[in-house]
């Protein structure tokens, strides 16, 4: 065998031995070692190259070519083996890091707004968007703002209907817990007139109110939203328009409204407002007592005596007003069966209604 | 108020169904709370006759009846009553009948005997609240007839809630007038009645001293009545209308009142002494009312008196002694018009309500004062005999609320309602008693005297609205105003974002609860008429309410609670009162529950403090927490006041253990509150360039005297000292470690401070941080005598 053939054979053996070793390698570290052993400065291929010196000069390039070929074959095989092992290693690592994604997440305490607050926020927002300014007033009121200015003089039978809480004497005049948010009408009109001189004004006044009545369907404290608008030529048609828009927006569906003549001392005409039952769409159910209608609030055109009490000329200006019970609307919207749940504050109820 | 349908039909020839009438009433402004259908409610109950009666073989108290209900075969009925005999006529509910109480009659077996129906009492027929046994019907009742027809039960009874402005409709005639006008029908004429006068019967002597409060007073004597119970039809009618039969005279007066709206009173003439005087009461005058109450009257109350005493609180209630009784023979009838405001005020003063006062304070129809008296005279003499004297008349009823004239602009009413007023509806109003004339835009109105509620143009707008119907008014959205929306109050929302559940509690608490957190200083605001002691004082602390909510929930297997409330606190002040807006928090029990990733953790002071700090940070504010042992109801050493700037804005701390236990809570409870009224707007976030050069972080660990650290210095003071000494480059300081125990002397505490130096224009050097460290070490030594820990 010539020298060159022996070198060639040597190279071939080396190459097939190396390829076998590469594919048998079990980790990246041993592959790295193999790279050094075969392709390194002192590696097996280099050793073969050293034998080239014994060859005649004209044969040397041939062997050089062989060696270089082997080098690239082995190098490529090493790359492939390495990549394969890397994929396997990653897969192994990923598998080792597998978690149970069905376990509950780590959360801090989650809060929730009280359903009455959510109702108040929603209602106030609807009126704000329609250009009504938000106003508030004291909860401990005098008789002037709660009754007299609202056209309920002392001897008026309507006073008896209010189940008023009176507080023990303080200051010069008898004080009471406001029985409705209507006194804010008076206060807001007075303040507004002092600032602006004359209407138009449009106000939404949310707040707590008190009635001396405590049973399954009455709470001694509850929430109302008072809404009123005073301007030239305000009519009952505007009242109906605003009611329709508000109620449809709040209940997130087109609701029909029905006004029934009623009596409130501070409005003339006065009307109770019903909505088409939101549960049975007017077909008749337990909630609407088979009438198809649910009473939701009281409304009317502001009585001229009320405008007079704050110095607004009722010949020139007119207005509408209505007051709604927040709990009642929230109960209807959320399907809450019992008024008392709002004030029991059971956290299970609060969490459920807050989501 | 309840009005039977038949009463209305006696006044107007109505042809509509009860349901249609109910709708009409609602449209006209008379709220219908319900429509009872007594006859339909007993459909299927027939007149039966007991053919035979035998004891039940297996039950002492039961009888086996054979009953004839007019069917082909006799019915076998097992009956538990004992007041019936063979031959008696009784109401029998046949198979398939549903009774007013919801019972559905089915064929059944009772103790082995079959029963094909049920014999009924008044209770089961819905005719009475109690009964002693079966309803035994008169012997001439036709067997097989529907009992509802036989007893002539009402087809319908309307339960109405008449609004306070419509006193004129608190009776059948008034209500019928509205219905008739609406339906285009005429009211049935009332036949005038004048009783035959017996000259031997004297007219009562009457003087009206208080003419303003009593513009008309009529009285008449009737002598020799033979008083008995009112007839059954009248009693049945009164019961149907929701009233209780009392005695013959009183029943007649009530019956006439329900018919015409005029309340009247009858005195026993033999119990009166001398003439009648209608006058203002004297202060402290005594009055013993019919309901047994003894009143000390106020000057100004309107009273009816005889020579000796007050015989009636005018328009409200008669006296105990002057009224008619079974032995009464001679009576004095009173029919009057009392000024509504007078009756209302007196009635409220003594918290009295009567059917009479409800009508007087709303205003009765002046015309009915006399007609009512005539009607009552007629019925009394027809039913109980007696001879009638002349009427004594004081005042003039035709002058009371005499037809008022008014004019207004039609277009103004149209503008107010948003519709036009067709002339055709004028006739409806005319039928309701109004005089209506149009001259171009001018509307001339004559208001009938019974309409005390109508006086101005706006009142007429309501009259037109209800006869036209609110449905005719269109729905028009007014032009939207544009206002700068106020900055919304996000107080409670931010607390909720911090993990707290919002609660809403009553503004009134018990005085006992108030005292737990607020010392008695005379500034409580108490309710005069609280629901109960537990709700009697306006709260000056929100914590009591939060503790009650905690108790409720911790008692229901909640392991921990984090709640917040926004509301007002109420204090008496020198010249009145104030209402402070507060936000309050409470945490108790577990703040973290046991989970797969960690153990449960109990809420502590710093959980709540962190929440309050985060809440303040959300509005650009920083609070300083100053230890304060003097906060009532909180545990000394675990409580602080919260300063924002110089203002004392809030408090925080652990609820005293005894107080917590008083609310049945045995875990540590932490509360805080912030007075929202003293908060100023916080700093608005302003942009500043982000540092580009890395900062240098250094840790220094000091040894401090334990007592000095906790009691005097606190970590706030340490951070301040470091901030000040660290110079301009110092951007952040933090206590990162607190340690006492092994390796630290017993009276010392090891405090680790981490600070960061940074400069916007260069990378800092070792020199920079060495200089700062040296300054800080020196300052710590100077201020606290703190040495670096070795």
PDB file of C-alpha atoms in Angstrom, chain A residues 103-107 109-118 121 128-134 136-141 154-161 163-171 175 177-178 202 208 210-214 218-221 223 229 233-242 244-245 256-263 267-272 295 301-305 308 314-315 317-320 342-348 350-351, chain B residues 23 26-31 161 163-165 340-342 344-345 347-348 361-362 412 414-418 453 456 458-463 465-466 470-483 485-486 489-490 492-493 495-508 525-531 535 538-539 549 552-553 556-558 560-563 565-568 570-579 581 591-592 595-597:
ATOM      1  CA  UNK A 103     -53.968  25.960  40.316  1.00  0.00           C
ATOM      2  CA  UNK A 104     -55.532  29.257  41.414  1.00  0.00           C
ATOM      3  CA  UNK A 105     -53.564  32.413  40.712  1.00  0.00           C
ATOM      4  CA  UNK A 106     -51.820  34.389  43.418  1.00  0.00           C
ATOM      5  CA  UNK A 107     -53.943  37.399  44.158  1.00  0.00           C
ATOM      6  CA  UNK A 109     -57.367  40.916  48.378  1.00  0.00           C
ATOM      7  CA  UNK A 110     -59.848  42.162  45.804  1.00  0.00           C
ATOM      8  CA  UNK A 111     -62.265  44.893  46.717  1.00  0.00           C
ATOM      9  CA  UNK A 112     -65.681  45.709  45.354  1.00  0.00           C
ATOM     10  CA  UNK A 113     -67.889  48.748  45.303  1.00  0.00           C
ATOM     11  CA  UNK A 114     -71.161  48.483  47.184  1.00  0.00           C
ATOM     12  CA  UNK A 115     -74.041  47.906  44.729  1.00  0.00           C
ATOM     13  CA  UNK A 116     -75.671  51.155  45.856  1.00  0.00           C
ATOM     14  CA  UNK A 117     -72.460  53.008  45.037  1.00  0.00           C
ATOM     15  CA  UNK A 118     -72.301  51.410  41.604  1.00  0.00           C
ATOM     16  CA  UNK A 121     -72.123  56.176  39.959  1.00  0.00           C
ATOM     17  CA  UNK A 128     -73.649  64.296  33.951  1.00  0.00           C
ATOM     18  CA  UNK A 129     -73.386  63.329  30.315  1.00  0.00           C
ATOM     19  CA  UNK A 130     -76.681  65.089  29.684  1.00  0.00           C
ATOM     20  CA  UNK A 131     -75.286  68.262  31.180  1.00  0.00           C
ATOM     21  CA  UNK A 132     -76.658  68.073  34.707  1.00  0.00           C
ATOM     22  CA  UNK A 133     -74.295  69.457  37.355  1.00  0.00           C
ATOM     23  CA  UNK A 134     -73.759  67.389  40.496  1.00  0.00           C
ATOM     24  CA  UNK A 136     -74.953  67.887  47.392  1.00  0.00           C
ATOM     25  CA  UNK A 137     -76.548  69.155  50.560  1.00  0.00           C
ATOM     26  CA  UNK A 138     -76.664  68.494  54.293  1.00  0.00           C
ATOM     27  CA  UNK A 139     -78.440  65.417  55.623  1.00  0.00           C
ATOM     28  CA  UNK A 140     -79.527  67.177  58.802  1.00  0.00           C
ATOM     29  CA  UNK A 141     -81.867  69.820  57.470  1.00  0.00           C
ATOM     30  CA  UNK A 154     -96.694  72.766  58.457  1.00  0.00           C
ATOM     31  CA  UNK A 155    -100.374  71.819  58.422  1.00  0.00           C
ATOM     32  CA  UNK A 156    -100.054  69.970  55.110  1.00  0.00           C
ATOM     33  CA  UNK A 157    -101.178  66.322  55.256  1.00  0.00           C
ATOM     34  CA  UNK A 158     -98.187  65.377  53.092  1.00  0.00           C
ATOM     35  CA  UNK A 159     -95.885  66.100  56.028  1.00  0.00           C
ATOM     36  CA  UNK A 160     -97.397  63.193  57.861  1.00  0.00           C
ATOM     37  CA  UNK A 161     -96.633  60.924  54.914  1.00  0.00           C
ATOM     38  CA  UNK A 163     -92.271  59.679  58.590  1.00  0.00           C
ATOM     39  CA  UNK A 164     -89.722  62.258  59.576  1.00  0.00           C
ATOM     40  CA  UNK A 165     -86.880  61.706  62.045  1.00  0.00           C
ATOM     41  CA  UNK A 166     -86.450  64.794  64.186  1.00  0.00           C
ATOM     42  CA  UNK A 167     -83.252  65.492  66.071  1.00  0.00           C
ATOM     43  CA  UNK A 168     -83.126  66.873  69.568  1.00  0.00           C
ATOM     44  CA  UNK A 169     -83.024  70.621  69.846  1.00  0.00           C
ATOM     45  CA  UNK A 170     -79.813  72.302  68.728  1.00  0.00           C
ATOM     46  CA  UNK A 171     -79.537  75.872  67.587  1.00  0.00           C
ATOM     47  CA  UNK A 175     -83.888  70.119  62.718  1.00  0.00           C
ATOM     48  CA  UNK A 177     -83.017  64.184  58.900  1.00  0.00           C
ATOM     49  CA  UNK A 178     -83.933  65.052  55.345  1.00  0.00           C
ATOM     50  CA  UNK A 202     -79.803  71.562  35.520  1.00  0.00           C
ATOM     51  CA  UNK A 208     -78.711  59.608  51.680  1.00  0.00           C
ATOM     52  CA  UNK A 210     -84.073  59.053  56.080  1.00  0.00           C
ATOM     53  CA  UNK A 211     -87.581  57.897  56.913  1.00  0.00           C
ATOM     54  CA  UNK A 212     -88.808  56.630  60.235  1.00  0.00           C
ATOM     55  CA  UNK A 213     -89.992  53.337  58.798  1.00  0.00           C
ATOM     56  CA  UNK A 214     -88.316  49.978  59.255  1.00  0.00           C
ATOM     57  CA  UNK A 218     -88.451  49.911  54.212  1.00  0.00           C
ATOM     58  CA  UNK A 219     -85.062  50.966  55.475  1.00  0.00           C
ATOM     59  CA  UNK A 220     -84.754  53.991  57.783  1.00  0.00           C
ATOM     60  CA  UNK A 221     -81.852  55.160  55.617  1.00  0.00           C
ATOM     61  CA  UNK A 223     -80.427  56.734  48.830  1.00  0.00           C
ATOM     62  CA  UNK A 229     -83.956  71.435  35.287  1.00  0.00           C
ATOM     63  CA  UNK A 233     -90.205  76.738  28.194  1.00  0.00           C
ATOM     64  CA  UNK A 234     -89.308  73.534  29.984  1.00  0.00           C
ATOM     65  CA  UNK A 235     -92.277  71.207  29.488  1.00  0.00           C
ATOM     66  CA  UNK A 236     -93.612  67.896  30.622  1.00  0.00           C
ATOM     67  CA  UNK A 237     -92.512  66.522  27.236  1.00  0.00           C
ATOM     68  CA  UNK A 238     -88.910  67.275  28.229  1.00  0.00           C
ATOM     69  CA  UNK A 239     -89.485  65.493  31.520  1.00  0.00           C
ATOM     70  CA  UNK A 240     -90.698  62.444  29.624  1.00  0.00           C
ATOM     71  CA  UNK A 241     -87.774  62.657  27.199  1.00  0.00           C
ATOM     72  CA  UNK A 242     -85.185  62.800  29.963  1.00  0.00           C
ATOM     73  CA  UNK A 244     -87.010  57.775  28.848  1.00  0.00           C
ATOM     74  CA  UNK A 245     -83.356  58.396  28.003  1.00  0.00           C
ATOM     75  CA  UNK A 256     -91.223  52.043  27.773  1.00  0.00           C
ATOM     76  CA  UNK A 257     -92.434  54.542  30.347  1.00  0.00           C
ATOM     77  CA  UNK A 258     -95.894  55.356  31.611  1.00  0.00           C
ATOM     78  CA  UNK A 259     -96.818  58.410  33.647  1.00  0.00           C
ATOM     79  CA  UNK A 260     -99.723  58.267  36.052  1.00  0.00           C
ATOM     80  CA  UNK A 261    -101.219  61.403  37.602  1.00  0.00           C
ATOM     81  CA  UNK A 262    -100.271  61.610  41.251  1.00  0.00           C
ATOM     82  CA  UNK A 263     -99.826  64.197  43.942  1.00  0.00           C
ATOM     83  CA  UNK A 267     -94.814  69.559  41.537  1.00  0.00           C
ATOM     84  CA  UNK A 268     -97.845  70.434  39.449  1.00  0.00           C
ATOM     85  CA  UNK A 269     -98.745  68.373  37.498  1.00  0.00           C
ATOM     86  CA  UNK A 270     -97.259  65.422  39.359  1.00  0.00           C
ATOM     87  CA  UNK A 271     -96.800  61.956  37.994  1.00  0.00           C
ATOM     88  CA  UNK A 272     -95.705  58.567  39.177  1.00  0.00           C
ATOM     89  CA  UNK A 295     -93.395  51.909  39.565  1.00  0.00           C
ATOM     90  CA  UNK A 301     -93.306  70.073  36.806  1.00  0.00           C
ATOM     91  CA  UNK A 302     -91.858  72.181  39.602  1.00  0.00           C
ATOM     92  CA  UNK A 303     -94.632  73.990  41.496  1.00  0.00           C
ATOM     93  CA  UNK A 304     -94.507  77.767  41.047  1.00  0.00           C
ATOM     94  CA  UNK A 305     -94.423  78.178  44.831  1.00  0.00           C
ATOM     95  CA  UNK A 308     -91.004  81.554  44.150  1.00  0.00           C
ATOM     96  CA  UNK A 314     -92.453  81.352  37.528  1.00  0.00           C
ATOM     97  CA  UNK A 315     -94.065  83.365  34.737  1.00  0.00           C
ATOM     98  CA  UNK A 317     -89.259  80.057  33.866  1.00  0.00           C
ATOM     99  CA  UNK A 318     -90.515  76.558  34.351  1.00  0.00           C
ATOM    100  CA  UNK A 319     -88.859  73.342  35.349  1.00  0.00           C
ATOM    101  CA  UNK A 320     -89.228  69.660  35.857  1.00  0.00           C
ATOM    102  CA  UNK A 342     -77.858  46.413  51.145  1.00  0.00           C
ATOM    103  CA  UNK A 343     -77.356  47.322  54.774  1.00  0.00           C
ATOM    104  CA  UNK A 344     -76.507  43.892  56.127  1.00  0.00           C
ATOM    105  CA  UNK A 345     -73.202  44.143  54.248  1.00  0.00           C
ATOM    106  CA  UNK A 346     -72.628  40.416  54.038  1.00  0.00           C
ATOM    107  CA  UNK A 347     -69.281  40.190  52.244  1.00  0.00           C
ATOM    108  CA  UNK A 348     -70.507  37.272  50.140  1.00  0.00           C
ATOM    109  CA  UNK A 350     -70.884  42.460  48.297  1.00  0.00           C
ATOM    110  CA  UNK A 351     -68.373  40.316  46.378  1.00  0.00           C
TER     111      UNK A 351
ATOM    112  CA  UNK B  23    -107.472  51.545  34.744  1.00  0.00           C
ATOM    113  CA  UNK B  26    -105.426  55.189  37.728  1.00  0.00           C
ATOM    114  CA  UNK B  27    -105.444  57.373  34.624  1.00  0.00           C
ATOM    115  CA  UNK B  28    -107.488  59.971  36.512  1.00  0.00           C
ATOM    116  CA  UNK B  29    -104.930  60.024  39.336  1.00  0.00           C
ATOM    117  CA  UNK B  30    -106.518  57.674  41.850  1.00  0.00           C
ATOM    118  CA  UNK B  31    -104.081  54.975  42.776  1.00  0.00           C
ATOM    119  CA  UNK B 161    -105.080  55.293  47.890  1.00  0.00           C
ATOM    120  CA  UNK B 163    -103.858  61.453  47.304  1.00  0.00           C
ATOM    121  CA  UNK B 164    -103.995  64.162  49.989  1.00  0.00           C
ATOM    122  CA  UNK B 165    -105.051  66.864  47.524  1.00  0.00           C
ATOM    123  CA  UNK B 340    -108.503  71.966  57.261  1.00  0.00           C
ATOM    124  CA  UNK B 341    -105.239  73.445  58.563  1.00  0.00           C
ATOM    125  CA  UNK B 342    -106.715  73.662  62.084  1.00  0.00           C
ATOM    126  CA  UNK B 344    -104.395  68.979  60.610  1.00  0.00           C
ATOM    127  CA  UNK B 345    -102.342  70.804  63.213  1.00  0.00           C
ATOM    128  CA  UNK B 347    -104.404  66.019  64.845  1.00  0.00           C
ATOM    129  CA  UNK B 348    -100.618  66.005  64.451  1.00  0.00           C
ATOM    130  CA  UNK B 361    -107.931  68.101  57.001  1.00  0.00           C
ATOM    131  CA  UNK B 362    -108.183  67.559  53.252  1.00  0.00           C
ATOM    132  CA  UNK B 412     -99.075  78.790  28.925  1.00  0.00           C
ATOM    133  CA  UNK B 414     -99.886  74.074  26.596  1.00  0.00           C
ATOM    134  CA  UNK B 415     -96.245  75.084  26.931  1.00  0.00           C
ATOM    135  CA  UNK B 416     -96.055  73.550  30.370  1.00  0.00           C
ATOM    136  CA  UNK B 417     -97.501  70.243  29.210  1.00  0.00           C
ATOM    137  CA  UNK B 418     -95.947  70.117  25.753  1.00  0.00           C
ATOM    138  CA  UNK B 453    -106.699  71.955  45.727  1.00  0.00           C
ATOM    139  CA  UNK B 456    -103.715  78.660  39.991  1.00  0.00           C
ATOM    140  CA  UNK B 458    -100.555  75.234  37.104  1.00  0.00           C
ATOM    141  CA  UNK B 459    -103.346  73.421  38.943  1.00  0.00           C
ATOM    142  CA  UNK B 460    -105.444  73.627  35.797  1.00  0.00           C
ATOM    143  CA  UNK B 461    -102.528  72.221  33.815  1.00  0.00           C
ATOM    144  CA  UNK B 462    -102.781  69.137  35.993  1.00  0.00           C
ATOM    145  CA  UNK B 463    -106.538  68.918  35.477  1.00  0.00           C
ATOM    146  CA  UNK B 465    -103.171  66.632  31.820  1.00  0.00           C
ATOM    147  CA  UNK B 466    -105.137  63.987  33.653  1.00  0.00           C
ATOM    148  CA  UNK B 470    -100.163  61.706  30.158  1.00  0.00           C
ATOM    149  CA  UNK B 471     -99.726  59.238  27.320  1.00  0.00           C
ATOM    150  CA  UNK B 472    -100.590  62.005  24.870  1.00  0.00           C
ATOM    151  CA  UNK B 473     -97.517  63.976  25.922  1.00  0.00           C
ATOM    152  CA  UNK B 474     -94.552  63.267  23.613  1.00  0.00           C
ATOM    153  CA  UNK B 475     -91.051  62.374  24.810  1.00  0.00           C
ATOM    154  CA  UNK B 476     -88.659  65.136  23.838  1.00  0.00           C
ATOM    155  CA  UNK B 477     -85.020  65.370  24.914  1.00  0.00           C
ATOM    156  CA  UNK B 478     -84.173  68.953  25.828  1.00  0.00           C
ATOM    157  CA  UNK B 479     -81.057  70.485  24.297  1.00  0.00           C
ATOM    158  CA  UNK B 480     -78.088  69.268  26.283  1.00  0.00           C
ATOM    159  CA  UNK B 481     -76.360  71.790  28.449  1.00  0.00           C
ATOM    160  CA  UNK B 482     -72.615  71.677  28.542  1.00  0.00           C
ATOM    161  CA  UNK B 483     -70.987  72.038  31.890  1.00  0.00           C
ATOM    162  CA  UNK B 485     -67.947  68.071  34.842  1.00  0.00           C
ATOM    163  CA  UNK B 486     -66.780  68.217  38.435  1.00  0.00           C
ATOM    164  CA  UNK B 489     -64.778  61.985  44.119  1.00  0.00           C
ATOM    165  CA  UNK B 490     -62.770  58.784  43.793  1.00  0.00           C
ATOM    166  CA  UNK B 492     -64.094  55.057  47.968  1.00  0.00           C
ATOM    167  CA  UNK B 493     -63.101  53.794  44.537  1.00  0.00           C
ATOM    168  CA  UNK B 495     -60.007  52.271  48.710  1.00  0.00           C
ATOM    169  CA  UNK B 496     -61.760  49.501  46.793  1.00  0.00           C
ATOM    170  CA  UNK B 497     -58.854  49.335  44.345  1.00  0.00           C
ATOM    171  CA  UNK B 498     -56.695  48.710  47.398  1.00  0.00           C
ATOM    172  CA  UNK B 499     -58.576  45.487  48.080  1.00  0.00           C
ATOM    173  CA  UNK B 500     -61.325  46.676  50.433  1.00  0.00           C
ATOM    174  CA  UNK B 501     -65.015  45.871  50.135  1.00  0.00           C
ATOM    175  CA  UNK B 502     -67.194  48.954  50.357  1.00  0.00           C
ATOM    176  CA  UNK B 503     -69.929  48.788  52.976  1.00  0.00           C
ATOM    177  CA  UNK B 504     -72.820  51.130  53.686  1.00  0.00           C
ATOM    178  CA  UNK B 505     -74.013  51.357  57.297  1.00  0.00           C
ATOM    179  CA  UNK B 506     -76.642  53.457  59.011  1.00  0.00           C
ATOM    180  CA  UNK B 507     -75.800  57.016  59.994  1.00  0.00           C
ATOM    181  CA  UNK B 508     -77.305  56.428  63.419  1.00  0.00           C
ATOM    182  CA  UNK B 525     -76.895  64.723  67.889  1.00  0.00           C
ATOM    183  CA  UNK B 526     -79.727  62.546  69.175  1.00  0.00           C
ATOM    184  CA  UNK B 527     -82.893  61.548  67.372  1.00  0.00           C
ATOM    185  CA  UNK B 528     -86.156  62.508  69.049  1.00  0.00           C
ATOM    186  CA  UNK B 529     -87.961  59.530  67.598  1.00  0.00           C
ATOM    187  CA  UNK B 530     -85.413  56.794  66.914  1.00  0.00           C
ATOM    188  CA  UNK B 531     -86.402  53.377  65.588  1.00  0.00           C
ATOM    189  CA  UNK B 535     -80.185  53.637  66.070  1.00  0.00           C
ATOM    190  CA  UNK B 538     -76.019  60.357  64.750  1.00  0.00           C
ATOM    191  CA  UNK B 539     -72.606  58.793  64.445  1.00  0.00           C
ATOM    192  CA  UNK B 549     -70.308  44.580  59.874  1.00  0.00           C
ATOM    193  CA  UNK B 552     -71.787  39.864  61.145  1.00  0.00           C
ATOM    194  CA  UNK B 553     -69.279  38.454  58.707  1.00  0.00           C
ATOM    195  CA  UNK B 556     -70.408  33.631  59.148  1.00  0.00           C
ATOM    196  CA  UNK B 557     -67.193  31.728  58.581  1.00  0.00           C
ATOM    197  CA  UNK B 558     -65.255  34.585  57.069  1.00  0.00           C
ATOM    198  CA  UNK B 560     -60.718  37.750  57.506  1.00  0.00           C
ATOM    199  CA  UNK B 561     -62.282  41.033  56.577  1.00  0.00           C
ATOM    200  CA  UNK B 562     -61.141  44.196  54.840  1.00  0.00           C
ATOM    201  CA  UNK B 563     -63.875  46.801  54.479  1.00  0.00           C
ATOM    202  CA  UNK B 565     -66.957  53.041  54.102  1.00  0.00           C
ATOM    203  CA  UNK B 566     -67.354  56.587  52.923  1.00  0.00           C
ATOM    204  CA  UNK B 567     -69.935  58.650  54.716  1.00  0.00           C
ATOM    205  CA  UNK B 568     -70.580  61.506  57.034  1.00  0.00           C
ATOM    206  CA  UNK B 570     -72.341  64.494  62.512  1.00  0.00           C
ATOM    207  CA  UNK B 571     -71.414  66.847  65.332  1.00  0.00           C
ATOM    208  CA  UNK B 572     -73.243  69.496  67.217  1.00  0.00           C
ATOM    209  CA  UNK B 573     -71.368  72.803  67.003  1.00  0.00           C
ATOM    210  CA  UNK B 574     -71.736  76.142  68.691  1.00  0.00           C
ATOM    211  CA  UNK B 575     -74.138  77.499  66.104  1.00  0.00           C
ATOM    212  CA  UNK B 576     -75.695  74.360  64.733  1.00  0.00           C
ATOM    213  CA  UNK B 577     -74.004  71.268  63.423  1.00  0.00           C
ATOM    214  CA  UNK B 578     -71.480  70.057  60.910  1.00  0.00           C
ATOM    215  CA  UNK B 579     -71.278  67.004  58.682  1.00  0.00           C
ATOM    216  CA  UNK B 581     -67.021  63.518  55.054  1.00  0.00           C
ATOM    217  CA  UNK B 591     -55.267  39.255  55.298  1.00  0.00           C
ATOM    218  CA  UNK B 592     -53.989  36.284  53.311  1.00  0.00           C
ATOM    219  CA  UNK B 595     -53.096  28.713  49.901  1.00  0.00           C
ATOM    220  CA  UNK B 596     -51.129  26.120  47.985  1.00  0.00           C
ATOM    221  CA  UNK B 597     -48.344  28.684  47.735  1.00  0.00           C
TER     222      UNK B 597
END
